[in-house]
Structure formats: C-alpha cells, structure tokens
Coordinates of C-alpha atoms in Angstrom, one line a residue:
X1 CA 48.1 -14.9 2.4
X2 CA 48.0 -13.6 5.5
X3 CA 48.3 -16.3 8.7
X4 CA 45.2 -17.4 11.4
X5 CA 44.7 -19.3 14.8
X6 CA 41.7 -21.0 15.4
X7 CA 39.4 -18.5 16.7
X8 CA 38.7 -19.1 21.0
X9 CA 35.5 -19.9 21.9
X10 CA 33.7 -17.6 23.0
X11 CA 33.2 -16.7 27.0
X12 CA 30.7 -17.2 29.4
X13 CA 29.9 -21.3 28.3
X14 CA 29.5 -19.6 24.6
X15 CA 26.9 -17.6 25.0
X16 CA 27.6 -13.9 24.3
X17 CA 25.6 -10.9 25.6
X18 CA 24.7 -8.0 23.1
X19 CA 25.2 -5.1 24.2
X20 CA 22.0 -2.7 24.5
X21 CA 21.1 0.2 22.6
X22 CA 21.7 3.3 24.1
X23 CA 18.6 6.2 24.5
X24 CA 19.0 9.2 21.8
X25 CA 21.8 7.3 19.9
X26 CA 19.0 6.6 17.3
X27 CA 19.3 9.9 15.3
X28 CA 20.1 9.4 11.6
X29 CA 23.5 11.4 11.8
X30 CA 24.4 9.3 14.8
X31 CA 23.8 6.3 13.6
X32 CA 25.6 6.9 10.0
X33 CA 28.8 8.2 12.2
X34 CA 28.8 5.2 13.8
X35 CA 28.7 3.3 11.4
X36 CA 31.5 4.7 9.2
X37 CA 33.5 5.0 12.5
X38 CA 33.1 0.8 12.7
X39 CA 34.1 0.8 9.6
X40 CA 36.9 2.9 9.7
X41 CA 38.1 0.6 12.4
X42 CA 37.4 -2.8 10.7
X43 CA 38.7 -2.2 7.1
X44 CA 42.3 -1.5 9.6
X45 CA 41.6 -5.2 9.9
X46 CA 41.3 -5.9 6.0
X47 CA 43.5 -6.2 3.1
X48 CA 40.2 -5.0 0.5
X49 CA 41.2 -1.3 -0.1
X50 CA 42.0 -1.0 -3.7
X51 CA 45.3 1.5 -4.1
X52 CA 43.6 4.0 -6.5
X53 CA 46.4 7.1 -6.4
X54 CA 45.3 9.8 -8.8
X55 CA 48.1 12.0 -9.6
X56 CA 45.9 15.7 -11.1
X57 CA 49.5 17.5 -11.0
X58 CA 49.1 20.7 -11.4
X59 CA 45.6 20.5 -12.9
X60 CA 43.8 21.9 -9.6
X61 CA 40.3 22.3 -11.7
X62 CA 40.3 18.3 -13.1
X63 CA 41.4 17.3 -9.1
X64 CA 38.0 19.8 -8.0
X65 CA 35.4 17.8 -10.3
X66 CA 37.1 14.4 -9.4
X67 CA 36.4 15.4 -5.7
X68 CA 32.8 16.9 -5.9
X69 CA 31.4 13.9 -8.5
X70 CA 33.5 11.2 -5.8
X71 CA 31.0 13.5 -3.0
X72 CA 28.3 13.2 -5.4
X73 CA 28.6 9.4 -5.7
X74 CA 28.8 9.0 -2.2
X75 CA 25.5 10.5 -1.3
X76 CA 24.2 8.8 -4.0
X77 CA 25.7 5.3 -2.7
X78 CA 24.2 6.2 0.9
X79 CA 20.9 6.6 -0.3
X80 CA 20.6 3.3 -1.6
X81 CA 20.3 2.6 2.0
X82 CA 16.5 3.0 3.4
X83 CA 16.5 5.3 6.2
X84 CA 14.8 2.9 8.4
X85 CA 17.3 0.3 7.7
X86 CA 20.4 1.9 8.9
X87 CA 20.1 0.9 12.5
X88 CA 20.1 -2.5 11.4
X89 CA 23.3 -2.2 9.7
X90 CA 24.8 -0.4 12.4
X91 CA 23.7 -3.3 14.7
X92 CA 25.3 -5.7 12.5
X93 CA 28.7 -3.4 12.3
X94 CA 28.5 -3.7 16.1
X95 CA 28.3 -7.3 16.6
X96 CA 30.5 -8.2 13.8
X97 CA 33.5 -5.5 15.6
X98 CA 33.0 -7.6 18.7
X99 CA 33.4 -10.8 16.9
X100 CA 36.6 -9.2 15.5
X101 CA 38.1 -9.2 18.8
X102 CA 37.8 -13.0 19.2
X103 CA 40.1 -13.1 16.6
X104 CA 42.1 -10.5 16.8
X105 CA 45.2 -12.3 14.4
X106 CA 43.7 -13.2 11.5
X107 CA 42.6 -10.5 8.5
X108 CA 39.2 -10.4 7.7
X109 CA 38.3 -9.4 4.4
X110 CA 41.0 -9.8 1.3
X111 CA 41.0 -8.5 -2.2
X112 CA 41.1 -10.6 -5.1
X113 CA 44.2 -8.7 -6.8
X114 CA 46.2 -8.6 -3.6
X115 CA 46.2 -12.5 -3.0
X116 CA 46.5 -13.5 -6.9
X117 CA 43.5 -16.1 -6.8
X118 CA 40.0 -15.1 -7.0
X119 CA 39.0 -18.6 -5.7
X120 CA 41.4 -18.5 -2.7
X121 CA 39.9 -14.9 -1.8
X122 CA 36.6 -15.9 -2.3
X123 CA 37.1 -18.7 0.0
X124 CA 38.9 -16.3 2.7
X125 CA 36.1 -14.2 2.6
X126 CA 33.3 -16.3 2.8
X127 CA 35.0 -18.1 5.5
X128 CA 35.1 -15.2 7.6
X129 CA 31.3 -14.8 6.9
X130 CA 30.7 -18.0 8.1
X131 CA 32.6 -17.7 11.3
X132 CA 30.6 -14.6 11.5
X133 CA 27.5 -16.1 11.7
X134 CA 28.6 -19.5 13.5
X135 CA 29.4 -16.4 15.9
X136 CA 26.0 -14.8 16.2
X137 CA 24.7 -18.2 17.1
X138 CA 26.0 -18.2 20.8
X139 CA 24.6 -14.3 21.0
X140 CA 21.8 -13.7 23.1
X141 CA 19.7 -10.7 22.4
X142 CA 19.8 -7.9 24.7
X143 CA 16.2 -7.3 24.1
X144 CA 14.6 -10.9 24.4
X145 CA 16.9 -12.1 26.5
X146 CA 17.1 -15.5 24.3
X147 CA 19.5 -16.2 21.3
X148 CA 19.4 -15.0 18.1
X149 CA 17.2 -16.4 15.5
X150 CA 18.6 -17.6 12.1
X151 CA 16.9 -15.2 10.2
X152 CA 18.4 -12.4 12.0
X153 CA 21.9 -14.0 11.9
X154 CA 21.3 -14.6 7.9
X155 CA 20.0 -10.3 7.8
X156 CA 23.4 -9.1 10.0
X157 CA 25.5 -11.2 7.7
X158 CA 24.0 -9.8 4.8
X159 CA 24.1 -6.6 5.6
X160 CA 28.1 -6.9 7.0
X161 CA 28.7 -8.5 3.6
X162 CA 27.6 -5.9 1.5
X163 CA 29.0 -3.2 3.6
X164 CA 32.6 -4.5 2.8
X165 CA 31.3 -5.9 -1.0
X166 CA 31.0 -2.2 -1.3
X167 CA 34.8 -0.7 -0.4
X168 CA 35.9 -4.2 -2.2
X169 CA 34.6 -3.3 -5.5
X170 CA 32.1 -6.5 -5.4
X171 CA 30.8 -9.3 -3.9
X172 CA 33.7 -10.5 -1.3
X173 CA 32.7 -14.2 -0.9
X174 CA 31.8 -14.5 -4.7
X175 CA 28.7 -17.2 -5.0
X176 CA 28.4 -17.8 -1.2
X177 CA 27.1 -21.6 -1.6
X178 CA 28.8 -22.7 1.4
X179 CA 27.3 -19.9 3.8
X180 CA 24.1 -20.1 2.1
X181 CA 23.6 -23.8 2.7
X182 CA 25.4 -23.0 6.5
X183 CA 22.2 -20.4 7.1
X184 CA 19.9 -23.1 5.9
X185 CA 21.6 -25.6 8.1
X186 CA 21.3 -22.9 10.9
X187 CA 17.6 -22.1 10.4
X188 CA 16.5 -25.5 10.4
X189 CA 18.2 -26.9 13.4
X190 CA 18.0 -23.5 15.7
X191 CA 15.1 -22.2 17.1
X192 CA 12.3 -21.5 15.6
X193 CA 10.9 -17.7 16.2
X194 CA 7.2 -17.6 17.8
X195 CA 5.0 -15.8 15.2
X196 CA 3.1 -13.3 17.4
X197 CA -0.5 -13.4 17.3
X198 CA -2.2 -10.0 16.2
X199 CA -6.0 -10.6 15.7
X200 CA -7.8 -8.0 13.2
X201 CA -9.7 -5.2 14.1
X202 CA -13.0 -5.1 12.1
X203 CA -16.2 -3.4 11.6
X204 CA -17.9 -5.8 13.7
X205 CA -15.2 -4.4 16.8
X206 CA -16.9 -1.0 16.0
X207 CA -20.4 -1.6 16.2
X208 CA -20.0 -3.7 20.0
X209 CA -17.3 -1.0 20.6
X210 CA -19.3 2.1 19.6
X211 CA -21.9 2.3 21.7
X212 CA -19.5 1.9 24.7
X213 CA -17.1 4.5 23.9
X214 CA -18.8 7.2 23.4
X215 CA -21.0 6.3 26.9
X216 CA -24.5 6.1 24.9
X217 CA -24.4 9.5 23.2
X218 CA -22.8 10.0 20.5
X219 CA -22.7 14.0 20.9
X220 CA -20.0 13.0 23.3
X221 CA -17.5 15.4 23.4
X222 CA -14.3 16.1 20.7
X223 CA -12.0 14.4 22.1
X224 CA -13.8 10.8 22.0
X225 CA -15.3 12.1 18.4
X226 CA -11.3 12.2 17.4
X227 CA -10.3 9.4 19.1
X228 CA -13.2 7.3 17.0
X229 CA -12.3 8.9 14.0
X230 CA -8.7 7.8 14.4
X231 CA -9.1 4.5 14.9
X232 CA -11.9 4.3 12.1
X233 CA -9.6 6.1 9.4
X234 CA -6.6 3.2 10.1
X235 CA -9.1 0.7 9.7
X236 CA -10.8 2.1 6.8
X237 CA -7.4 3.2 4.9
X238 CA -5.7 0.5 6.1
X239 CA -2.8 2.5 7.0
X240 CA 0.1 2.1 9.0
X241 CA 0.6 3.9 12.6
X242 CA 3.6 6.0 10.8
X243 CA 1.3 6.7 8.1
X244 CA -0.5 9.5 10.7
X245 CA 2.8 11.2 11.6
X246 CA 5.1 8.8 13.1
X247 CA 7.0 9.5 16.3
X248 CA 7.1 13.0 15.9
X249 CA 5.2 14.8 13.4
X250 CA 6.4 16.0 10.3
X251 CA 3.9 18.1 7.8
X252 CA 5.9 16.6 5.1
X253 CA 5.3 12.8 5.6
X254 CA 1.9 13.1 8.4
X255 CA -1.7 13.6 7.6
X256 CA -2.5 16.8 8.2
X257 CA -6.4 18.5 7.9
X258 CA -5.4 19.8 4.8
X259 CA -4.6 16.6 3.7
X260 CA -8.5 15.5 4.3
X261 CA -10.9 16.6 0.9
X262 CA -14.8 16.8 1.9
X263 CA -17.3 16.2 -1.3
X264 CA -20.4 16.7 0.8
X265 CA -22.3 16.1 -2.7
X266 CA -20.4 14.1 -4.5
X267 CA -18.7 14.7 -7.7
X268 CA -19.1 13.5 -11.4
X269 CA -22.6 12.2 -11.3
X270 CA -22.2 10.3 -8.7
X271 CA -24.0 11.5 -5.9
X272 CA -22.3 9.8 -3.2
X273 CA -20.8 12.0 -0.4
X274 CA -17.2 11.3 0.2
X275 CA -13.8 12.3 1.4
X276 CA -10.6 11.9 -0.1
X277 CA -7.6 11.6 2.2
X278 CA -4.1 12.3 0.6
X279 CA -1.9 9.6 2.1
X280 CA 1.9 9.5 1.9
X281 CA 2.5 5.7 2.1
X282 CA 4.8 4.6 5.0
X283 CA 7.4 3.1 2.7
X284 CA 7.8 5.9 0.3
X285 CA 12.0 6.3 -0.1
X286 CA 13.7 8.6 1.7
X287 CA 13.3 12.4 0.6
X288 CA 9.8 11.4 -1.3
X289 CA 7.2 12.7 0.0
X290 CA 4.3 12.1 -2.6
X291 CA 1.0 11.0 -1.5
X292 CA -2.0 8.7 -2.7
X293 CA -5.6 9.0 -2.9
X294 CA -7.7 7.3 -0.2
X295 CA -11.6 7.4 -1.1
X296 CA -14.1 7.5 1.9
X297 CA -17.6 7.1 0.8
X298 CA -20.9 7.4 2.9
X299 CA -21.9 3.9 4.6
X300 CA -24.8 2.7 6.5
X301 CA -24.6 5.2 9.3
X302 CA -23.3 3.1 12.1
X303 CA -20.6 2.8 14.1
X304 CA -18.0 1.0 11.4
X305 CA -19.3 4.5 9.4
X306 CA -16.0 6.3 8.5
X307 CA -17.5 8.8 6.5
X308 CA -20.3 9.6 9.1
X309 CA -17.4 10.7 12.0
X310 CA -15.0 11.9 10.2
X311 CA -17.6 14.5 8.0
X312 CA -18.7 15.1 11.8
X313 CA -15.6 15.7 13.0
X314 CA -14.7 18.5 9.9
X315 CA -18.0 20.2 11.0
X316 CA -17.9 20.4 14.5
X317 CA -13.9 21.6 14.3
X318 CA -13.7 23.5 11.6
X319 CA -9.9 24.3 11.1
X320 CA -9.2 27.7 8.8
X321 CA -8.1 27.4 6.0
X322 CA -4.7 29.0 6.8
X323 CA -3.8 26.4 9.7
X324 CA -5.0 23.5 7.9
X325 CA -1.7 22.7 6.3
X326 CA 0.5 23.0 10.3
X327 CA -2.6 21.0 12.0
X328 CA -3.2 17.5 12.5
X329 CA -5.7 15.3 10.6
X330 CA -6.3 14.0 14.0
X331 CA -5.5 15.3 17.9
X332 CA -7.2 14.8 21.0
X333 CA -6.8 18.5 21.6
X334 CA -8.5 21.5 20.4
X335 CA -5.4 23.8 20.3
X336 CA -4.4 25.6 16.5
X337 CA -1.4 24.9 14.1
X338 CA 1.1 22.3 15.2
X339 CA 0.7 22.8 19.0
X340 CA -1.8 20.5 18.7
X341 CA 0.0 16.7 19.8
X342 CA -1.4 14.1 17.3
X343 CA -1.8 10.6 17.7
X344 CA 1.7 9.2 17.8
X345 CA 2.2 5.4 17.5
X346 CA 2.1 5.4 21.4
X347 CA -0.8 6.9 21.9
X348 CA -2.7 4.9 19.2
X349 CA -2.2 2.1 21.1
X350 CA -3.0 3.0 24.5
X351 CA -6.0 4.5 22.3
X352 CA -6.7 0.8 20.9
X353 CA -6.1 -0.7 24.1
X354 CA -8.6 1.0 26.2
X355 CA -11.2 0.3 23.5
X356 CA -10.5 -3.1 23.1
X357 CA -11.2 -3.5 26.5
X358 CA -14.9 -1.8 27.6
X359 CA -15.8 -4.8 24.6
X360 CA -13.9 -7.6 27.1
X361 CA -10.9 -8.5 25.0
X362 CA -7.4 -8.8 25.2
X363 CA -5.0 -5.7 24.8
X364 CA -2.3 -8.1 24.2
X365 CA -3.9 -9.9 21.0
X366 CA -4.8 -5.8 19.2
X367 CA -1.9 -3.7 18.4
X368 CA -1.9 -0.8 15.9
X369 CA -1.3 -3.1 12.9
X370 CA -4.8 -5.0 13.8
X371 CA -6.7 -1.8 12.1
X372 CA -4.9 -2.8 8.7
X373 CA -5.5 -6.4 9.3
X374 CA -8.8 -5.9 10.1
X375 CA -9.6 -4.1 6.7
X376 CA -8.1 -6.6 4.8
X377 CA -10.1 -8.9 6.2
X378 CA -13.6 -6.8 6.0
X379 CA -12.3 -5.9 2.3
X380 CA -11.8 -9.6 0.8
X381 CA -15.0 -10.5 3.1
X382 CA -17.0 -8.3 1.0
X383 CA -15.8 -9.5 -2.2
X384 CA -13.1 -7.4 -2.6
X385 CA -10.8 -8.7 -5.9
X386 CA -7.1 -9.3 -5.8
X387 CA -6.7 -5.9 -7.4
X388 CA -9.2 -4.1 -5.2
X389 CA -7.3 -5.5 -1.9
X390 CA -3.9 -4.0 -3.1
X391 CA -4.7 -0.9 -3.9
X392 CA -6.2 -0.6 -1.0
X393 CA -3.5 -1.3 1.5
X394 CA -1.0 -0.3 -1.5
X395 CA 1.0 -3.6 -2.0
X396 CA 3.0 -4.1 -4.8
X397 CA 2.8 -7.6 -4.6
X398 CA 0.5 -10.6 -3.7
X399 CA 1.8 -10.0 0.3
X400 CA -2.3 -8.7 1.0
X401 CA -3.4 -12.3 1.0
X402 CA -1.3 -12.5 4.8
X403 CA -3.6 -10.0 5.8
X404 CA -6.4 -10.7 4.5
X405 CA -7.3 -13.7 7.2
X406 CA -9.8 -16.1 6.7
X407 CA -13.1 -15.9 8.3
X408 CA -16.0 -18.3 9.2
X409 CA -18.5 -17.6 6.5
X410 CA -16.3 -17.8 3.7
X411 CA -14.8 -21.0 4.4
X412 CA -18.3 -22.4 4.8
X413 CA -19.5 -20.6 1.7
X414 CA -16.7 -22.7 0.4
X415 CA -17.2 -25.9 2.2
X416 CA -21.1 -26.0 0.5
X417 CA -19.7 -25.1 -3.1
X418 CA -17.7 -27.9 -3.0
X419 CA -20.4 -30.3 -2.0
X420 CA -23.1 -28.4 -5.0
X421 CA -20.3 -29.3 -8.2
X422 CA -22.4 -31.3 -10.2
X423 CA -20.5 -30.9 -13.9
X424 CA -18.0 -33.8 -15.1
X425 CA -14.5 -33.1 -15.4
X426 CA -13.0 -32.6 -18.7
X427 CA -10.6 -36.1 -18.6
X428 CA -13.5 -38.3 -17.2
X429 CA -15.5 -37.3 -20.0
X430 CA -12.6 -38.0 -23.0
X431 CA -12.0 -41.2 -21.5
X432 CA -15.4 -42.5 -21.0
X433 CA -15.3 -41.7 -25.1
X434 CA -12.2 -43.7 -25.5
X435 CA -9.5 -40.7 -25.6
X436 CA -6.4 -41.8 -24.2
X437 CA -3.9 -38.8 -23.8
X438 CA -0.8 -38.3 -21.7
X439 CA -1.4 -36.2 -19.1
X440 CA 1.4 -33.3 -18.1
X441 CA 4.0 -34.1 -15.3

C-alpha cells in the first residue's frame, strides 16, 4: 500500500480561492479536452488503471474491430454525460487537481486487485473522497465570493467519484457510508444557501402591464407587437428561456415561424381558433431534437390573450413560406431568414425587466423563469389537475407542485371548506356503535 503524510492545511488561514472561469473556454470541445487532459494528469497520481495487454499477433483485422468498437464505446460512454453538465465536471476535475497538490505524496485512487483487499481499497478511496470534500469546505467561490455550499461540495465529489469509478471498472469507495454521513454532517453544520426569490409572472401582470406597453394603442408598432408576443408565449407555454433558441440560435433546437401552426377555424368540430407551437423541450438529450405539441386556443381578448397577439403578429408579418423554417418564431426585427437576431436569454430579460417596471415592480424579484412560474400558478388557479399541470410544463414528475405557488383565493377557498364539513368521520361513528378496532401505526 502505498505510504501518506498528513495533508498541510491549506494557505491563506484555510480558505482557498477558486480560480475563475476563463471567457470562450466554455465550448463543448474545450471543455471535454480539458477534462481528459486533468485526467490524464491525475490517474499519473493513481494506482486504478487495470493492465489489459491484448496481444492480436498477426491478426491485423481482429486488432481493427477491437479498436473501432473500443471508439464506439467510448462515444457511447461520453454521451451518458448531458451536454450541459460537462462544465460541472470539468469544475470539479479542476478543484480536485488543485487539492492534489496539497498532497502531492500520497496516491489517490487504488485498485482493488492491485492492493489484495477490497475493504482496504475501498477505504483508501473513500478516504481520499473525504479529504476531498473536507477540502472544498475552506474554498471560496470565485463567483460569490463566499464558501462553498454542501450541496455543491456533495455534486463535485460526485462527479470526481464517478469520473475515476469509471477508468476503475466500478464504484472506488464501494458503499460510501462514511462520506455520505460526512456530507450530511457537512450540510447541516455549514451554511445554509439563500433560496432566491423569483415571484411569478401572471395574467394579471399582463392586463396592468398591457395597456402600458404598447402606450394606449395597441396598433403600436412590430417591434412591441413581438416583444408582447414573446413574453406572452413563455408564459402561456410555460417554457424555458433556452426553449426559444438559447444563446445563439440553432433551427434544430429554437422555435422557428415554421414551428408556429395557425387553425384560424379550428379543426375537428371544434370551432375554436388556435395555434399549435412545436416545442423542442429544453432538456431533450443531446443530439435529440424532437418536439412537443403546445395548444394555444382563443381567450377573452385581452391583454393575458396569447392567441389574440400571436394570430396578429402571423398576420401583420407574414413570413413566406420558404424562409419560415431559417426565421425566428420571434425577433424584434423585421429582417428575412436568420439575419433576423431573436430573443436570446439576455434580451428576454432586459425585455422582462423594462416591463416589469412601467407596472412599478422590482426587476430584481422577475427573471425569465417567472413566465413559467407564473403559468403554473394561473394553471392550478384555474383548476388545472395534477395531470393537466405536467403536461403542460412537461414534467415527468410531481416537481410542478414547486411551481405552482399558492395564491390568496385558494387558500381562503380552503380555509371556508374546512369550517362547512358537516359529515361524521368514519371511526367516531363505529365507536359511538360500540366497534372497537385497532387502528394502523
């Protein structure tokens, strides 16, 4: 087993400065360089590299298939990854090279076959861990300027641990009790993160809103038409900033006009105009680009009116048909095909932030996201059911009921039904008739 000093403390009074991000290092082929040269660097370090000589002799055709299907595997192995999570693994390659260095005796990983004891491996390993993340406690965050919270410590070991699980053939600290109750230990006694408050965006917003931001005339020109119909289509669809186009716009994954389907007369009996906007959701993985329905129907007319605008804005600029496909769903230009800028994430938010305040509000309480929380709110407001309310911000999981904040008149519509209950329970009713029955734990 390879030998260790006691790891120095770190400088500076223990508190350790991460180092920044640098601009346009945040491409995906940077990034995944990065990381395997960290890696490259780190398993040096290790003693988890299993010796797997293949000796193809003279067989040059066997060694060519072993080689493409090892290439094969790889890509596949890489794509378990999420796109969007790679930065996060290369942060937590980055601070976990720089806590190397504090220790720069000791091994860091081992293999179970190379020390002969699973349990003494297991041990090594998750000992490491642990100094990993009793390391990332003295960090303080570039960004924040304030030390790292424990669930972001408990995310960079997680993500360092299966990084190395994965050249080691499995997990590396086996069960991980001890660091698991450490993290626990961690999270309770460090402090706590401040949940930032986002308030919702909601119809009612619109209708105070409205009037002001088209200056009393609604034939205002196209630009605030789009800008209306922007804001109105992420509070309507519930979608995510990225779901528009993201950063930089990308026909594949962005709404285009071609994306938007007008039924001026309805369809199938029902005579209901409506438009049907083909949405790739935000979290789709990586290289799948297929896309949901998203129904629009007529409302009441008024400013919270999706429908009304966007049917409007399809009228008064009319895209052909050919240019559809390159153009924006959405732009606060006029120009054809994709020289038209669309609303990025940045300018959504400016966008949201000049509305919010001609009604008097604070910019710093309504960010992007308060359009999806605000039609989560309007939809289980209105009686929408638990199904209804998923598919509509398409969850997969009960996670809706977060957004879906609480509002004044359902809690006292709930305050006066439980006052009106009139009916006897079930139990007081057996045992005013003399049934005596054990109740579950």
């Amino acid at each position: 087993m390879p030998r260790t000093t006691p790891p120095p403390a770190p400088p500076g009074g223990g508190a350790v400065l991460a180092a920044p991000s640098v601009p346009g290092d945040d491409d995906e082929a940077t990034v995944l360089a990065e990381c395997a040269a960290i890696m490259q660097r780190l398993l040096g370090r290790c003693d988890i590299d299993p010796d797997l000589e293949e000796d193809f002799g003279s067989d040059h055709e066997s060694e060519a298939v072993a080689m493409r299907l090892d290439s094969v595997a790889d890509e596949q192995l890489s794509a378990a990854y999420a796109a969007s999570s790679r930065k996060g693994v290369r942060t937590a390659l980055r601070h976990f090279e720089q806590f190397a260095l504090t220790i720069p005796s000791c091994t860091l990983f081992v293999r179970v076959v190379n020390c002969h004891d699973i349990a003494t491996a297991n041990a090594w390993n998750e000992r490491t861990l642990r100094r990993f993340a009793a390391h990332l406690s003295s960090v303080v965050s570039a960004k924040t300027k304030r030390r790292l919270h424990g669930d972001t410590i408990e995310t960079y070991t997680s993500l360092v641990r299966t990084a190395f699980s994965v050249h080691a053939g499995g997990r590396v600290d086996g069960d991980g009790r001890r660091i698991a109750r450490q993290m626990r230990g961690l999270k309770r006694g460090g402090e706590q993160p401040v949940r930032k408050l986002r308030l919702p965006f909601r119809a009612a917003h619109f209708m105070r809103c409205g009037p002001l931001h088209f200056g009393g005339s609604e034939g205002a020109g196209l630009q605030r038409l789009q800008e209306w119909c922007v804001l109105l289509f992420m509070h309507h669809a519930l979608a995510r900033v990225g779901e528009l186009g993201g950063a930089t716009l990308d026909p594949r994954t962005g709404l285009m006009r071609s994306h938007l389907i007008h039924f001026p007369r309805g369809a199938e009996g029902n005579a209901t105009p409506f438009i049907v906007a083909m949405l790739r959701p935000l979290k789709c993985r990586p290289g799948q680009y297929h896309r949901v329905p998203v129904v629009i129907a007529q409302g009441d007319g008024g400013f919270a009116d999706a429908y009304k605008y966007i049917a409007l804005l399809l009228e008064r600029d009319d895209v052909p048909s050919h240019a559809r496909g390159s153009t924006p769903a959405f732009s606060p230009s006029s120009a054809a095909g994709l020289e038209r800028p669309h609303f990025s994430p940045v300018a959504v938010q400016a966008l949201l932030d000049r509305v919010t305040k001609l009604d008097g509000l604070s910019s710093d309480l309504f960010k992007c996201h308060s359009l999806r929380i605000g039609g989560a709110t309007d939809t289980a407001e209105r009686g929408g059911t638990e199904a209804e309310c998923r598919l509509a911000g398409r969850w997969a999981s009960d996670v809706y009921a977060i957004y879906a904040r609480p509002t004044l008149d359902s809690r006292i519509r709930m305050s006066q039904r439980l006052g009106l209950v009139g009916s006897v329970d079930l139990e007081s009713l057996l045992v005013g008739r003399g049934v005596i029955y054990a109740q579950p734990s």
